[in-house]
Short mmCIF file of C-alpha atoms and ligand atoms in Angstrom, two decimals:
data_model
loop_
_atom_site.label_atom_id
_atom_site.label_comp_id
_atom_site.label_asym_id
_atom_site.label_seq_id
_atom_site.Cartn_x
_atom_site.Cartn_y
_atom_site.Cartn_z
CA MET A 1 -12.74 28.04 2.55
CA LEU A 2 -10.96 26.45 -0.39
CA ILE A 3 -12.69 26.89 -3.74
CA LYS A 4 -13.21 23.96 -6.11
CA GLY A 5 -11.17 24.32 -9.29
CA GLN A 6 -8.92 27.04 -7.89
CA ILE A 7 -5.27 25.97 -7.57
CA PRO A 8 -3.59 27.70 -4.60
CA THR A 9 -0.30 29.44 -5.45
CA LYS A 10 0.79 29.69 -1.82
CA GLU A 11 0.10 27.56 1.25
CA PRO A 12 -3.55 28.12 2.24
CA ASN A 13 -5.06 28.06 5.72
CA VAL A 14 -7.89 25.59 6.19
CA SER A 15 -10.84 25.30 8.58
CA ILE A 16 -11.24 21.86 10.13
CA GLY A 17 -14.27 20.98 12.28
CA LEU A 18 -13.21 19.21 15.50
CA VAL A 19 -16.55 19.21 17.35
CA LEU A 20 -19.51 19.37 14.95
CA PRO A 21 -23.03 20.63 15.76
CA GLU A 22 -24.35 17.12 14.92
CA ASP A 23 -22.28 15.70 17.84
CA GLN A 24 -24.58 17.67 20.20
CA GLN A 25 -21.58 17.93 22.54
CA LYS A 26 -22.07 20.35 25.46
CA SER A 27 -18.61 20.53 27.02
CA VAL A 28 -14.96 20.50 26.06
CA THR A 29 -11.69 21.32 27.81
CA ILE A 30 -8.80 23.19 26.20
CA LYS A 31 -5.30 23.57 27.56
CA SER A 32 -2.43 25.46 25.96
CA SER A 33 1.00 23.78 26.21
CA ASP A 34 2.53 26.95 27.66
CA SER A 35 -0.02 27.54 30.39
CA LYS A 36 -0.84 25.45 33.42
CA SER A 37 -4.53 26.22 33.45
CA GLU A 38 -7.13 24.19 31.64
CA HIS A 39 -10.20 25.99 30.28
CA GLN A 40 -13.65 24.48 30.65
CA ILE A 41 -16.07 25.40 27.88
CA LEU A 42 -19.75 24.59 28.30
CA VAL A 43 -23.05 25.13 26.57
CA GLN A 44 -25.79 25.71 29.15
CA ASN A 45 -29.29 26.94 28.27
CA ASP A 46 -28.07 28.01 24.83
CA THR A 47 -25.28 30.10 26.36
CA LEU A 48 -21.58 29.58 25.72
CA LEU A 49 -19.55 29.65 28.96
CA LEU A 50 -15.76 29.98 29.25
CA ASP A 51 -14.77 28.98 32.79
CA GLY A 52 -18.26 30.03 33.88
CA ASN A 53 -18.32 33.39 32.02
CA PRO A 54 -20.85 33.86 29.18
CA LEU A 55 -19.37 34.84 25.79
CA PRO A 56 -20.87 34.95 22.26
CA ARG A 57 -17.83 33.13 20.83
CA ILE A 58 -14.38 32.10 22.00
CA HIS A 59 -11.09 32.35 20.11
CA PHE A 60 -7.73 30.91 21.17
CA ASN A 61 -4.46 31.93 19.47
CA ARG A 62 -1.13 30.30 20.12
CA SER A 63 1.19 32.50 22.20
CA THR A 64 4.45 31.13 20.75
CA SER A 65 5.31 29.33 17.51
CA ASP A 66 5.96 26.03 19.28
CA SER A 67 2.94 26.01 21.57
CA TYR A 68 -0.09 23.84 20.87
CA PHE A 69 -3.56 23.13 22.29
CA THR A 70 -4.80 19.92 23.88
CA ILE A 71 -8.54 19.46 23.39
CA HIS A 72 -10.74 16.83 25.02
CA PRO A 73 -13.00 15.00 24.21
CA ILE A 74 -13.11 14.75 20.42
CA ARG A 75 -15.22 12.15 18.61
CA ALA A 76 -13.31 9.83 16.26
CA GLY A 77 -14.85 7.27 13.90
CA ARG A 78 -18.37 8.79 14.06
CA GLY A 79 -20.89 6.00 13.39
CA PHE A 80 -18.26 3.37 12.52
CA HIS A 81 -17.42 0.24 14.49
CA TRP A 82 -14.26 1.84 15.92
CA GLU A 83 -15.93 5.02 17.25
CA LYS A 84 -14.36 6.46 20.40
CA HIS A 85 -13.56 9.74 22.18
CA ILE A 86 -9.97 10.91 22.10
CA SER A 87 -7.81 13.88 23.19
CA ILE A 88 -6.01 15.72 20.43
CA GLN A 89 -3.11 18.18 20.28
CA VAL A 90 -3.28 20.75 17.51
CA LEU A 91 -1.42 23.77 16.14
CA GLY A 92 -3.20 26.75 14.54
CA SER A 93 -5.98 28.65 16.27
CA ILE A 94 -9.29 27.52 17.80
CA ASN A 95 -12.73 29.10 17.25
CA ILE A 96 -15.66 28.04 19.40
CA SER A 97 -19.29 29.02 18.98
CA ILE A 98 -22.78 27.63 19.56
CA LYS A 99 -24.66 26.02 16.70
CA ASP A 100 -27.92 24.07 16.95
CA GLY A 101 -27.75 24.37 20.75
CA ALA A 102 -24.37 22.62 20.98
CA LEU A 103 -20.64 23.27 20.68
CA PHE A 104 -19.04 23.96 17.31
CA VAL A 105 -15.22 23.88 17.52
CA ILE A 106 -13.07 24.80 14.50
CA ASN A 107 -9.31 24.55 14.10
CA GLN A 108 -7.87 27.09 11.64
CA ILE A 109 -4.49 25.93 10.52
CA PRO A 110 -1.92 26.20 7.68
CA VAL A 111 -2.61 23.20 5.43
CA GLU A 112 0.89 21.69 5.74
CA GLN A 113 0.67 21.57 9.57
CA TYR A 114 -2.71 19.88 9.22
CA LEU A 115 -1.43 17.36 6.63
CA MET A 116 1.53 16.37 8.78
CA CYS A 117 -1.04 15.03 11.28
CA VAL A 118 -3.37 13.40 8.71
CA ALA A 119 -0.79 10.87 7.45
CA THR A 120 -0.08 9.65 11.00
CA SER A 121 -3.78 9.58 11.91
CA GLU A 122 -4.71 7.51 8.87
CA MET A 123 -1.67 5.23 9.21
CA SER A 124 1.09 4.83 11.81
CA GLY A 125 4.11 7.17 11.88
CA ASP A 126 6.22 4.00 11.77
CA CYS A 127 5.25 3.25 8.17
CA PRO A 128 7.97 3.43 5.48
CA PRO A 129 8.59 6.94 4.06
CA ALA A 130 7.11 6.10 0.61
CA LEU A 131 3.78 5.19 2.25
CA LEU A 132 3.71 8.34 4.40
CA GLU A 133 4.62 10.48 1.37
CA SER A 134 1.94 8.86 -0.84
CA GLN A 135 -0.65 9.22 1.92
CA THR A 136 0.28 12.88 2.48
CA ILE A 137 0.10 13.70 -1.24
CA ALA A 138 -3.27 11.92 -1.54
CA ALA A 139 -4.60 13.75 1.53
CA ARG A 140 -3.34 17.11 0.20
CA SER A 141 -4.76 16.56 -3.29
CA TRP A 142 -8.15 15.44 -1.96
CA LEU A 143 -8.44 18.51 0.29
CA LEU A 144 -7.18 21.07 -2.24
CA ALA A 145 -9.32 19.62 -5.06
CA ALA A 146 -12.24 20.65 -2.78
CA ASP A 147 -14.51 18.41 -4.80
CA GLU A 148 -16.47 16.79 -1.97
CA GLN A 149 -16.67 19.59 0.63
CA LYS A 150 -19.07 17.59 2.77
CA HIS A 151 -19.40 20.37 5.38
CA ALA A 152 -19.64 23.43 3.12
CA HIS A 153 -22.84 24.52 4.93
CA LEU A 154 -20.69 24.95 8.07
CA GLU A 155 -17.96 26.71 6.05
CA LEU A 156 -15.51 23.93 6.82
CA ASP A 157 -12.92 22.50 4.44
CA ALA A 158 -13.16 19.16 6.25
CA CYS A 159 -14.07 17.55 9.56
CA ASN A 160 -11.59 15.70 11.77
CA ASP A 161 -12.88 12.25 10.93
CA ASP A 162 -13.15 9.29 8.55
CA CYS A 163 -16.06 11.06 6.90
CA CYS A 164 -13.46 13.41 5.36
CA GLN A 165 -9.99 12.33 6.42
CA ARG A 166 -8.63 11.50 9.85
CA TYR A 167 -7.01 14.35 11.74
CA GLN A 168 -6.08 13.38 15.27
CA GLY A 169 -3.47 16.01 15.97
CA MET A 170 0.22 15.76 16.68
CA GLY A 171 0.09 12.90 19.18
CA ASN A 172 1.25 10.24 16.70
CA LEU A 173 3.92 12.25 14.86
CA THR A 174 7.32 10.69 14.26
CA GLU A 175 10.49 12.12 12.67
CA THR A 176 9.82 10.04 9.52
CA ALA A 177 6.31 11.47 9.29
CA LYS A 178 7.54 15.06 9.68
CA LYS A 179 10.17 14.44 6.99
CA ALA A 180 7.57 12.87 4.67
CA SER A 181 5.37 15.91 4.95
CA LEU A 182 8.28 18.37 4.46
CA SER A 183 9.67 16.49 1.46
CA THR A 184 6.28 16.55 -0.32
CA ARG A 185 5.37 20.13 0.61
CA GLY A 186 3.03 21.65 -1.99
CA LYS A 187 2.96 18.48 -4.12
CA VAL A 188 -0.36 17.32 -5.56
CA ILE A 189 -1.53 14.91 -8.23
CA MET A 190 -2.90 16.60 -11.33
CA HIS A 191 -4.94 15.48 -14.32
CA HIS A 192 -5.56 17.89 -17.23
CA GLU A 193 -4.43 20.88 -15.16
CA ALA A 194 -6.83 20.19 -12.30
CA ILE A 195 -5.99 18.80 -8.88
CA CYS A 196 -7.23 15.20 -8.61
CA ASP A 197 -9.93 14.27 -6.16
CA THR A 198 -7.76 11.49 -4.72
CA ARG A 199 -10.02 9.19 -2.68
CA TYR A 200 -8.51 6.40 -0.62
CA SER A 201 -9.62 3.61 1.69
CA LYS A 202 -8.07 1.04 4.01
CA SER A 203 -8.01 -2.09 1.84
CA CYS A 204 -9.40 -2.62 -1.65
CA GLY A 205 -9.39 -6.40 -1.11
CA GLY A 206 -7.43 -7.03 -4.32
CA VAL A 207 -9.20 -4.84 -6.90
CA SER A 208 -10.06 -1.17 -6.41
CA GLU A 209 -13.46 0.25 -7.41
CA SER A 210 -14.38 2.86 -10.04
CA ASN A 211 -15.70 6.02 -8.40
CA GLU A 212 -19.09 6.06 -10.18
CA SER A 213 -19.91 2.63 -8.71
CA VAL A 214 -19.45 4.00 -5.20
CA TRP A 215 -20.87 7.52 -5.40
CA GLU A 216 -23.54 9.10 -7.55
CA GLU A 217 -21.14 11.11 -9.68
CA SER A 218 -19.59 10.99 -13.12
CA ALA A 219 -16.63 8.71 -13.86
CA LYS A 220 -13.25 10.27 -13.08
CA PRO A 221 -10.44 9.14 -15.42
CA TYR A 222 -7.97 8.69 -12.55
CA LEU A 223 -10.39 6.81 -10.24
CA ARG A 224 -10.64 3.59 -12.29
CA ALA A 225 -10.77 0.05 -10.96
CA ILE A 226 -7.26 -1.43 -10.89
CA HIS A 227 -5.86 -4.83 -10.01
CA ASP A 228 -3.84 -4.14 -6.85
CA SER A 229 -1.06 -6.43 -7.97
CA PRO A 230 2.08 -6.35 -10.14
CA ASN A 231 -0.11 -8.10 -12.76
CA SER A 232 -2.34 -5.31 -14.05
CA THR A 233 -4.97 -7.53 -15.79
CA LEU A 234 -8.32 -6.97 -14.12
CA PRO A 235 -10.04 -10.23 -13.05
CA ASP A 236 -13.77 -10.41 -13.92
CA LEU A 237 -15.55 -10.17 -10.55
CA GLN A 238 -18.98 -9.02 -11.68
CA SER A 239 -20.72 -12.39 -11.33
CA ASN A 240 -21.35 -14.07 -7.97
CA GLU A 241 -19.62 -17.27 -9.14
CA ASN A 242 -16.48 -15.48 -10.37
CA PHE A 243 -16.27 -13.40 -7.21
CA GLU A 244 -16.58 -16.44 -4.97
CA TYR A 245 -13.94 -18.35 -6.95
CA TRP A 246 -11.50 -15.40 -6.93
CA TYR A 247 -12.08 -14.81 -3.19
CA SER A 248 -10.88 -18.26 -2.25
CA GLN A 249 -7.74 -18.21 -4.45
CA ASP A 250 -4.32 -17.53 -2.99
CA SER A 251 -3.48 -13.87 -3.75
CA ASP A 252 -0.27 -11.95 -4.34
CA CYS A 253 -2.04 -8.56 -4.25
CA PHE A 254 -0.17 -5.71 -2.56
CA CYS A 255 -2.80 -5.57 0.21
CA SER A 256 -2.82 -9.36 0.76
CA PRO A 257 -1.34 -11.02 3.87
CA ARG A 258 1.31 -12.57 1.62
CA ILE A 259 2.79 -9.09 1.13
CA VAL A 260 1.75 -7.49 4.46
CA PRO A 261 1.33 -10.31 7.04
CA GLU A 262 -1.72 -9.67 9.24
CA ASN A 263 0.25 -10.16 12.48
CA GLU A 264 2.59 -7.32 11.41
CA LEU A 265 -0.16 -5.01 10.20
CA HIS A 266 -1.13 -3.44 13.54
CA GLN A 267 2.19 -1.57 13.82
CA TYR A 268 1.43 0.24 10.55
CA LEU A 269 -2.23 1.18 11.11
CA GLY A 270 -3.67 4.32 12.71
CA HIS A 271 -3.98 4.03 16.49
CA VAL A 272 -7.82 4.02 16.42
CA ASP A 273 -7.90 1.16 13.89
CA LYS A 274 -8.92 -2.19 15.27
CA SER A 275 -6.73 -5.13 14.45
CA GLY A 276 -8.54 -7.57 12.23
CA SER A 277 -8.58 -9.32 8.92
CA TYR A 278 -8.66 -6.52 6.40
CA PHE A 279 -8.06 -8.52 3.22
CA ARG A 280 -10.52 -11.38 3.83
CA TRP A 281 -13.16 -11.50 6.59
CA ASP A 282 -16.45 -13.16 7.38
CA VAL A 283 -19.44 -12.40 9.58
CA SER A 284 -22.53 -14.51 10.38
CA PHE A 285 -26.04 -13.84 11.70
CA LYS A 286 -28.88 -16.11 12.79
CA GLN A 287 -32.51 -15.42 11.69
CA GLU A 288 -33.40 -13.54 14.93
CA GLU A 289 -30.31 -11.33 14.64
CA LEU A 290 -31.02 -10.68 10.99
CA ILE A 291 -34.65 -9.66 11.68
CA LYS A 292 -33.55 -7.27 14.42
CA LEU A 293 -30.75 -5.82 12.32
CA ILE A 294 -32.72 -5.22 9.12
CA SER A 295 -35.84 -4.04 11.00
CA ASN A 296 -33.79 -1.46 12.93
CA LYS A 297 -31.81 -0.24 9.96
CA THR A 298 -34.77 0.05 7.56
CA ASN A 299 -37.39 1.10 10.15
CA ASN A 300 -39.62 -1.80 9.08
CA PRO A 301 -40.85 -4.41 11.60
CA TYR A 302 -39.94 -7.63 9.72
CA ASP A 303 -41.46 -10.97 10.82
CA SER A 304 -38.82 -12.93 8.91
CA ILE A 305 -36.06 -12.59 6.32
CA GLN A 306 -36.23 -15.09 3.47
CA SER A 307 -33.45 -14.17 1.06
CA ILE A 308 -30.64 -11.72 0.45
CA LYS A 309 -29.43 -11.56 -3.12
CA PRO A 310 -26.70 -9.47 -4.82
CA LEU A 311 -28.10 -7.97 -8.04
CA LYS A 312 -25.18 -5.96 -9.36
CA ARG A 313 -21.45 -5.78 -8.69
CA GLY A 314 -18.85 -3.15 -9.59
CA LEU A 315 -15.50 -4.07 -11.15
CA SER A 316 -13.95 -4.79 -7.72
CA GLY A 317 -16.76 -7.23 -6.92
CA ARG A 318 -18.32 -4.68 -4.56
CA ILE A 319 -22.08 -5.19 -4.54
CA ILE A 320 -23.79 -1.99 -5.61
CA GLN A 321 -27.34 -3.33 -5.76
CA LEU A 322 -28.83 -5.94 -3.44
CA GLU A 323 -32.30 -7.38 -2.83
CA ILE A 324 -33.71 -8.31 0.58
CA LYS A 325 -36.90 -10.39 0.67
CA GLY A 326 -38.88 -10.99 3.84
CA GLN A 327 -42.30 -11.01 5.50
CA LEU A 328 -43.51 -7.68 6.83
CA LYS A 329 -46.66 -7.90 8.97
CA GLY A 330 -47.60 -11.11 7.13
CA ILE A 331 -47.06 -9.68 3.63
CA GLU A 332 -44.11 -10.41 1.35
CA SER A 333 -41.81 -7.42 1.08
CA ILE A 334 -38.88 -6.83 -1.25
CA ILE A 335 -36.46 -3.96 -0.79
CA ILE A 336 -33.60 -3.03 -3.07
CA LEU A 337 -30.51 -1.39 -1.58
CA ASP A 338 -28.94 0.79 -4.25
CA SER A 339 -25.44 1.70 -3.07
CA GLU A 340 -22.44 0.08 -1.46
CA TYR A 341 -22.87 2.51 1.47
CA GLU A 342 -26.52 1.52 2.06
CA ILE A 343 -25.67 -2.19 1.77
CA ARG A 344 -22.87 -1.83 4.34
CA ARG A 345 -25.10 0.25 6.63
CA VAL A 346 -28.09 -2.10 6.60
CA LEU A 347 -26.33 -5.47 6.82
CA HIS A 348 -24.23 -4.89 9.93
CA PRO A 349 -25.06 -3.58 13.43
CA ASN A 350 -22.32 -0.93 12.92
CA PHE A 351 -21.08 -0.96 9.35
CA MET A 352 -20.09 -3.85 7.09
CA PHE A 353 -16.36 -3.72 6.33
CA SER A 354 -17.00 -3.58 2.59
CA SER A 355 -19.70 -4.59 0.12
CA ALA A 356 -17.30 -6.95 -1.73
CA PHE A 357 -18.75 -10.17 -0.35
CA PHE A 358 -20.54 -13.36 -1.30
CA ILE A 359 -23.29 -14.92 0.76
CA LYS A 360 -24.03 -18.43 1.97
CA TYR A 361 -27.11 -19.36 3.98
CA SER A 362 -29.19 -22.25 5.18
CA ILE A 363 -33.02 -22.25 5.02
CA ASP A 364 -35.27 -23.51 7.83
CA ARG A 365 -38.55 -25.41 7.37
CA HIS A 366 -40.54 -22.14 7.13
CA SER A 367 -38.45 -21.05 4.08
CA ASN A 368 -36.67 -18.43 6.15
CA ILE A 369 -32.92 -17.93 6.43
CA GLU A 370 -31.67 -20.02 9.35
CA GLU A 371 -28.13 -18.70 9.45
CA ILE A 372 -26.35 -16.42 6.96
CA SER A 373 -22.62 -15.85 6.43
CA PHE A 374 -20.98 -13.03 4.50
CA TYR A 375 -17.48 -13.69 3.15
CA GLY A 376 -15.87 -10.42 2.21
CA ALA A 377 -12.79 -8.72 0.78
CA GLY A 378 -11.28 -5.40 1.84
CA TRP A 379 -12.28 -2.60 4.22
CA GLY A 380 -13.86 0.61 2.97
CA HIS A 381 -15.29 1.91 -0.31
CA GLY A 382 -12.27 0.69 -2.25
CA ALA A 383 -11.94 3.61 -4.70
CA GLY A 384 -8.58 5.28 -5.32
CA LEU A 385 -5.54 4.47 -3.18
CA CYS A 386 -5.59 1.28 -1.11
CA GLN A 387 -3.76 2.20 2.08
CA ILE A 388 -2.65 -1.33 2.98
CA GLY A 389 -1.72 -2.00 -0.66
CA ALA A 390 0.33 1.21 -0.75
CA LEU A 391 2.00 0.01 2.44
CA GLY A 392 2.75 -3.34 0.76
CA MET A 393 4.28 -1.50 -2.21
CA ALA A 394 6.36 0.76 0.08
CA LEU A 395 7.63 -2.27 2.04
CA ASN A 396 8.66 -3.75 -1.31
CA HIS A 397 10.67 -0.65 -2.23
CA TYR A 398 8.32 0.95 -4.74
CA SER A 399 8.81 4.73 -4.85
CA THR A 400 6.20 7.33 -3.90
CA GLU A 401 5.62 8.15 -7.58
CA GLU A 402 5.24 4.48 -8.52
CA ILE A 403 2.67 4.02 -5.75
CA LEU A 404 0.65 7.07 -6.79
CA ASN A 405 0.77 6.11 -10.50
CA HIS A 406 -0.38 2.60 -9.67
CA TYR A 407 -3.59 3.76 -7.97
CA PHE A 408 -4.23 7.01 -9.87
CA LYS A 409 -3.68 6.30 -13.56
CA SER A 410 -2.81 9.05 -16.06
CA THR A 411 -1.85 11.62 -13.44
CA GLU A 412 1.19 13.82 -12.88
CA LEU A 413 2.85 14.84 -9.65
CA GLU A 414 3.30 18.61 -9.46
CA LYS A 415 4.47 21.12 -6.86
CA ILE A 416 1.95 23.97 -6.77
CA TYR A 417 3.56 26.11 -4.01
CA ASP A 418 6.92 26.34 -2.20
ZN1 ZN B 1 -16.36 15.14 7.25
ZN1 ZN B 2 -5.58 -3.20 -2.21
#
């Protein structure tokens, strides 16, 4: 595993979880590109079986330097609205064991081979080189900073998914993507001699968010809210009125449809991304839907929902504290949701696209919400690099360094290994 604060001096190998114990997956097939046979791996009665033969663990090594493995099925988008099962092709070696009564599949791989696939899993291999280079450098810096390490208890550097960063194998690679990864080999973003924990998300919606408003952690100097526009002045979006006014104005932000038209966007997104309105969106629920939704998500059997009120917004307008008032078994109940993640989780059957929204609703004669609409900006947590904004900059001929300096202020690009 990578160690936080330690800067690698040569290319490290990393451990990436492909099938996690939490998936409770009991079977997987693996095929090597240079063999005709496909291996069936099963967990039955707490025993690991390779083509029917019990083994304590299974290890696959590549037989030649250009061979690869095809593995199926792999979960992608765990818990998000785009979740699906995919097949992936990977380099490196494969380790399989049993954990918590289910399969645990790890891909051990040199970091540059892994990163080549991350850029084209997060975004399309048809993106302009400056976008693919920026995305690769952000993905490399995030991993090597080893600041989050969400799966340290499994001794993984990352999982294959949006939870860490998307890794869907070599299936989407293009020549431009391979070149982008080779030309940035070993390059990371640094601040005060440490590798930056470079977060990123799909669309900031016009203003990116400061990290401490999204996660319970201290403020990082390079993860500040920025106006995703050539005009760097930050609009004031912390009141409901200001946010609503700003939302409805025409925008020249890098992630806006004026710079990246929505009907052209799909060719640049990752292949699991749904097409949709990333910059501005809206979603509505009727009282019955709202009761069901909030009851399910909070494990409280609500009789009615009476109001939903933003209490606090971050600098991007993302709501970071929100109040829900309703009747619970005949008694008034107020709950406060205290993070953008919790707000997005509770207010949508899957996951709200972002918490940068304003609310409009009508009230029925029982003082309950009749119908509620959320009008929102951006997709994702909004901190760090805005992927669609970076695409907009790349399409407008900004360089890789300009893109990275725009989203990650006061940082330097450095090559840490050859
Ligand atoms: Zn993860
Ligand atoms: Zn943006």
